[in-house]
XYZ file of C-alpha atoms in Angstrom:
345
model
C 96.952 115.496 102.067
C 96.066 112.302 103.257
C 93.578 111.741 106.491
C 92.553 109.287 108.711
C 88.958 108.782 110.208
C 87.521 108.235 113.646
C 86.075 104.981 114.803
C 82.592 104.861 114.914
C 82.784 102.491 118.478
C 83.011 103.692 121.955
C 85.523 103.035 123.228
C 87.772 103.278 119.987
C 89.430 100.335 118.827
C 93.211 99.923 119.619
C 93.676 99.186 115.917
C 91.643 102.083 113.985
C 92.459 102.041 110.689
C 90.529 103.589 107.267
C 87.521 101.874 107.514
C 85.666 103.752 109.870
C 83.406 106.698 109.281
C 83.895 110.366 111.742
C 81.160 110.772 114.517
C 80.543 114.556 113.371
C 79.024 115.730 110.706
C 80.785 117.559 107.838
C 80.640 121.301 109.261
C 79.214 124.099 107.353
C 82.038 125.434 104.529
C 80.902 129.155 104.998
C 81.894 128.600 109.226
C 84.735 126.763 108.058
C 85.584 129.941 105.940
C 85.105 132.337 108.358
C 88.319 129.859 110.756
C 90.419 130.750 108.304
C 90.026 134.080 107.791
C 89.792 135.004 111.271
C 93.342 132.992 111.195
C 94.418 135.114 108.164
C 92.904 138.358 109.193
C 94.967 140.432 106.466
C 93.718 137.946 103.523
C 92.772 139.038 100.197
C 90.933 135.367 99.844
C 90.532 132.545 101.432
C 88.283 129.194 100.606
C 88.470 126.161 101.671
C 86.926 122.382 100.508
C 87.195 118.996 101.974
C 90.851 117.255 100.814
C 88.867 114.219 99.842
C 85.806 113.305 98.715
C 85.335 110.333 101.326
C 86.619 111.886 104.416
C 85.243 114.865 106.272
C 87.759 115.522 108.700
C 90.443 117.443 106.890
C 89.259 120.772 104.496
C 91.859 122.530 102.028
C 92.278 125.768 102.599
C 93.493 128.364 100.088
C 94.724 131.912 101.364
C 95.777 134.326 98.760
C 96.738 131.451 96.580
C 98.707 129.715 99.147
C 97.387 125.971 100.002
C 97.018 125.360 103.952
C 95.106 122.483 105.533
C 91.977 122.769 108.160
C 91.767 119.686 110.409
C 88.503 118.841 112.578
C 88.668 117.239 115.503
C 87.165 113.898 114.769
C 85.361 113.219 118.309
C 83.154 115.420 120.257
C 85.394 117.081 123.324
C 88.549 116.310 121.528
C 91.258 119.134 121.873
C 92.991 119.683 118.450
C 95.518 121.803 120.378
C 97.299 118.535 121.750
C 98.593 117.624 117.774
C 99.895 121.751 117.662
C 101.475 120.874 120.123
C 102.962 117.437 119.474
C 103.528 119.144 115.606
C 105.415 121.976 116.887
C 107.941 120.441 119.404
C 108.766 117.351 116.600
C 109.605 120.774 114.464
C 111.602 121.937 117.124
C 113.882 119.028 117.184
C 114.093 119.424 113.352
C 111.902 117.083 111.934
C 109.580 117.854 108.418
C 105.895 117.880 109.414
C 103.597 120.581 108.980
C 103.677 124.038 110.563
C 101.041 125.255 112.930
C 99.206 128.480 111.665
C 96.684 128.546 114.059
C 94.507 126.061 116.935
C 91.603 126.311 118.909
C 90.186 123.969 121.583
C 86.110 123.661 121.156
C 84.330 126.858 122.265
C 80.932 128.095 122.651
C 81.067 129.647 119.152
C 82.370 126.656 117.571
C 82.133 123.177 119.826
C 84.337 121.331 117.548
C 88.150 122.154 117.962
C 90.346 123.036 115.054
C 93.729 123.393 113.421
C 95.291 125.145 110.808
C 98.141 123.395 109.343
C 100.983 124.370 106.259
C 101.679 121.472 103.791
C 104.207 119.546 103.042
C 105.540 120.158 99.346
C 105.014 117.613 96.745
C 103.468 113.895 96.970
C 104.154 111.035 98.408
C 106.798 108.264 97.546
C 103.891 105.644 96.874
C 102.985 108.088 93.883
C 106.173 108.224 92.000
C 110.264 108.887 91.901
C 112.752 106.573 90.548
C 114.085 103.715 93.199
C 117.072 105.815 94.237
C 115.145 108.268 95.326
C 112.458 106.481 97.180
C 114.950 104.861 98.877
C 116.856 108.240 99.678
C 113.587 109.278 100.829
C 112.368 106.450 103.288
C 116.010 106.601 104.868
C 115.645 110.306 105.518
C 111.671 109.366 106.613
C 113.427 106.913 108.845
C 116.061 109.441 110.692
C 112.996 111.448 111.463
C 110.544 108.684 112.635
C 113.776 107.764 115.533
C 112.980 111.305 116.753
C 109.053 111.016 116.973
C 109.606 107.499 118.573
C 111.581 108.909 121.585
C 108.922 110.981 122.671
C 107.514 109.650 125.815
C 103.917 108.894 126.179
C 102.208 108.287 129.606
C 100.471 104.990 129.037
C 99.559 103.129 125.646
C 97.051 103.041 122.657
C 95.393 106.303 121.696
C 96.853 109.582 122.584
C 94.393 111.343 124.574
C 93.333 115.244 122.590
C 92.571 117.090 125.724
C 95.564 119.846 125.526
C 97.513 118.522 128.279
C 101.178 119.572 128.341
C 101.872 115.953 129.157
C 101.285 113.590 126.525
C 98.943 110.738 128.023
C 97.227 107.452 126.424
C 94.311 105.827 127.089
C 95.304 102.715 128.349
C 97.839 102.304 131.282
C 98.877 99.370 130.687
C 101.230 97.995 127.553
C 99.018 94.287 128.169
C 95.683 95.711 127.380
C 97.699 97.400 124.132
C 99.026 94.410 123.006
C 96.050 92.405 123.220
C 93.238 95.454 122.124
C 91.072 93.671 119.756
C 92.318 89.870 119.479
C 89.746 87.430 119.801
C 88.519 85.355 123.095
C 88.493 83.024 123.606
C 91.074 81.944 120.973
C 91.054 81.855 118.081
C 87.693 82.881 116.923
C 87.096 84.042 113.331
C 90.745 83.774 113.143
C 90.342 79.894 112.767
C 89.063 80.311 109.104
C 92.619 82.378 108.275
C 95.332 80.486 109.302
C 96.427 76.532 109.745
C 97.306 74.925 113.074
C 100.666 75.426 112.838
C 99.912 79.298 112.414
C 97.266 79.931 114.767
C 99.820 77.958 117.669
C 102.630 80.879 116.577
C 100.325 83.753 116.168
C 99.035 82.745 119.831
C 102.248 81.954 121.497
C 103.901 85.214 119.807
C 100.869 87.298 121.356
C 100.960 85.450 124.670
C 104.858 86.943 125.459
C 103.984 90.114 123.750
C 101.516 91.062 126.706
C 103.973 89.850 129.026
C 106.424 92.375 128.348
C 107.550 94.920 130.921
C 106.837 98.266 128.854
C 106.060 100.683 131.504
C 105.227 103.930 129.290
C 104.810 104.315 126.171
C 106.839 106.084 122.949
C 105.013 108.286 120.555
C 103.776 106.673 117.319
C 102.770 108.069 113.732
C 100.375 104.890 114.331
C 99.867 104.687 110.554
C 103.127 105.384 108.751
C 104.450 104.059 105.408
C 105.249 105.333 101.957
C 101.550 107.252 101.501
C 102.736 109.580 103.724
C 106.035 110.083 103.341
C 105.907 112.928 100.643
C 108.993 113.995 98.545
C 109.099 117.249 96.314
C 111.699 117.250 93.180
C 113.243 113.858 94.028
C 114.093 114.988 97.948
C 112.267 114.044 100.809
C 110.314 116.944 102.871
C 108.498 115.322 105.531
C 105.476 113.217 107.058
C 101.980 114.100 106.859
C 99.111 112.971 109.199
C 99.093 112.483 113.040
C 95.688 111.620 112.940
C 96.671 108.331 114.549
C 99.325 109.060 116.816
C 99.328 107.236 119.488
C 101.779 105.202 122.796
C 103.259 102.801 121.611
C 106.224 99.929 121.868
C 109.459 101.642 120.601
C 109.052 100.026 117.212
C 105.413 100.458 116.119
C 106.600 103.176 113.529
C 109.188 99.944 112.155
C 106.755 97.305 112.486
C 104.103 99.196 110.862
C 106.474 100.299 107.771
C 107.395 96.588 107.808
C 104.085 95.407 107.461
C 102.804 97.489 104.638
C 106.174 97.517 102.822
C 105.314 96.399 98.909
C 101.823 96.886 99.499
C 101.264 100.625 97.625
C 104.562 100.531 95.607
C 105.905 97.542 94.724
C 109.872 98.571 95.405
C 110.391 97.324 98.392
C 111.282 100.331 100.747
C 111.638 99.159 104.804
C 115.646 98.196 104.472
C 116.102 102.220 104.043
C 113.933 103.259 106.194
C 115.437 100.863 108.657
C 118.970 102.553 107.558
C 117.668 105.854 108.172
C 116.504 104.797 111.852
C 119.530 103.367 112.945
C 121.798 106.741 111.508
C 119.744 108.379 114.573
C 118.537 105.325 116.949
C 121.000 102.296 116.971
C 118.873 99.367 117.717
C 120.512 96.925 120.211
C 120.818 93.388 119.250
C 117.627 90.861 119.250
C 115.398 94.285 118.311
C 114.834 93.560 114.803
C 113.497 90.423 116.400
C 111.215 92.874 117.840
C 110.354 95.053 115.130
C 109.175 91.313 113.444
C 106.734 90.989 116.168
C 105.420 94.569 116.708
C 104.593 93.950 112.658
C 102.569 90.689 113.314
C 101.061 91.985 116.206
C 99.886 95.309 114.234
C 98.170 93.289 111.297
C 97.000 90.273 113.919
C 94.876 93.205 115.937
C 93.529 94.755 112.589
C 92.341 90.913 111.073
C 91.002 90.530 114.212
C 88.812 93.453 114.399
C 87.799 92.828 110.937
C 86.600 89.734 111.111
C 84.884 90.337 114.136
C 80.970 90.363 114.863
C 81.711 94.228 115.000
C 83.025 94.786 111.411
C 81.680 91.570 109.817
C 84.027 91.657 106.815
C 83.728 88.471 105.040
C 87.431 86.259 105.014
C 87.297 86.736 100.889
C 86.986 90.732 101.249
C 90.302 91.820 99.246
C 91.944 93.529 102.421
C 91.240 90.612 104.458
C 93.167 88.075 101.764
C 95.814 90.866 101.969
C 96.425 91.144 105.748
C 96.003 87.232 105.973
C 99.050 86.975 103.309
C 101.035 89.605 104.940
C 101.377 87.971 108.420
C 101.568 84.577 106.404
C 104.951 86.102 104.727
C 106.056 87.750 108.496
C 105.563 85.023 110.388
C 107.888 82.712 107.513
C 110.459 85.703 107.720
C 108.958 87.960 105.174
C 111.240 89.480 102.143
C 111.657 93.010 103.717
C 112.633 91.487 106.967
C 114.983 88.925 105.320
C 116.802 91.929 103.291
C 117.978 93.294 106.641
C 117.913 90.085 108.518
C 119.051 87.151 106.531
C 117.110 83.657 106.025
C 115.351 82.628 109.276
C 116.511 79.088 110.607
């Protein structure tokens, strides 16, 4: 199962994203155990490990042969109990993420709040399956991102873990969103990146993005593409990893699937995941305009944060020639935009 790691700033970045290392320690396997059995309480056996070697939050559990996954908060006074209960009401309207076994807010016993989760079968489409089912895949992916999209959020950026009913972000307005992490005065390190000519559009495209009148937010994967969409015997069953949900504009899900398309499998993927979204949420005209944007804005916020006296990363760092290419291609059109879209003027 794949994870997703806190920021190690205060207040976290906007634009999280892999390259940050959890605030807690690793907790102690034998407490760890003891979750899960309590959870089980009619077990034979139960252990559990971390699901990676690099990343702390999420543990494998294994119950009577029978894989489940522990998740940490990542924080201290996070509330895991706010993704149960985003998890369980997306299963409720029928889409394929993982089942809750079992959540706990921090308590005296343990301070750091929990969750138990079931997996989702098989591995995801960046690992294998032929073309026509990748792309059967990413179009069901895509039904079932249109239903986490159309959950409202109150506010933008970072969904707030503090087991409110009432799903809440962290910053109230969609301006401060839009422009979390982008250099000023303009452009900063992003001078070194881009020509003239690019740095004019990447400003004026950021400029009317902040002046849009988003009033609340919709819920957000916040990091989905084809790592964690997982299929099982050529057939899709479901999306892994909340970890950064978050409010959003309606088409961060798009943009973000957009942005990474070709990057982990080379087939390009967004056209059916774009088919799949419409089957459920038609998108009105001008919107994939929009989706275009969201994209640019995504990676623009990430390269800025980057290459930012905060991260440091120098402009020949491998990622950094990546992101710099992929909003290169976006801004010119991009070939999993034109596939849906057409040659831009």
């Amino acid at each position: 199962m794949a994870t997703t790691q806190a920021n190690a700033t205060s207040p976290r970045s906007a634009t999280r994203h892999h390259d940050s290392v959890p605030e807690l320690l690793p907790a102690d396997p034998g407490v760890l155990a003891g979750l899960v059995r309590a959870a089980f309480p009619g077990a034979r056996s139960a252990s559990v490990t971390p699901a990676s070697g690099r990343l702390v939050v999420v543990y494998r559990a294994v119950v009577d042969g029978v894989p489940y996954y522990l998740r940490l908060a990542e924080e201290a006074g996070q509330d895991m109990t706010t993704d149960a209960l985003v998890l369980e009401r997306l299963r409720a309207r029928g889409v394929r993420v993982p089942g809750i076994v079992a959540a706990s807010p921090p308590t005296a016993e343990f301070p750091r709040s929990w969750l138990i989760m079931t997996g989702i079968p098989g591995r995801s489409i960046a690992d294998g399956g032929t073309g026509a089912e990748a792309r059967q895949v990413a179009a069901a992916a895509g039904r079932d991102a249109a239903v986490i999209n159309s959950v409202p959020v109150a506010g933008f950026g970072w969904v707030r873990r503090d087991g409110s009913e009432q799903l809440a972000a962290e910053l109230p307005s969609y301006r401060q969103f839009a422009a979390s992490d982008l250099p000023a005065p303009w452009p900063g390190a992003l001078r070194a990146a881009f020509g003239p000519r690019q740095l004019d559009a990447l400003r004026e495209l950021a400029a009317a993005e902040q002046d849009r009148p988003l009033r609340s937010g919709h819920l957000a994967h916040g990091d989905l593409d084809v790592t964690h969409v997982y299929a099982h015997d050529g057939r899709y069953s479901g999306i892994i990893d909340f970890g950064e949900m978050r409010g959003a504009d309606p088409y961060f899900d798009l943009g973000h699937f957009l942005l990474h398309d070709g990057e982990t499998r080379q087939e390009r993927l967004f056209s059916s995941f774009l088919d799949g979204y419409r089957q459920v949420s038609p998108l009105p005209d001008g919107q994939l305009e929009a989706i275009r944007v969201s994209a640019i804005l995504l990676g623009l916020r990430q390269l800025s944060l980057w290459l930012s006296p905060e991260r440091g990363y120098p402009l020949s760092r491998p990622v950094v020639q990546l992101r710099i290419a992929q909003l290169s291609s976006l801004l010119n059109g991009g070939p999993s935009f034109r596939s849906v879209n057409g040659p831009r003027a």
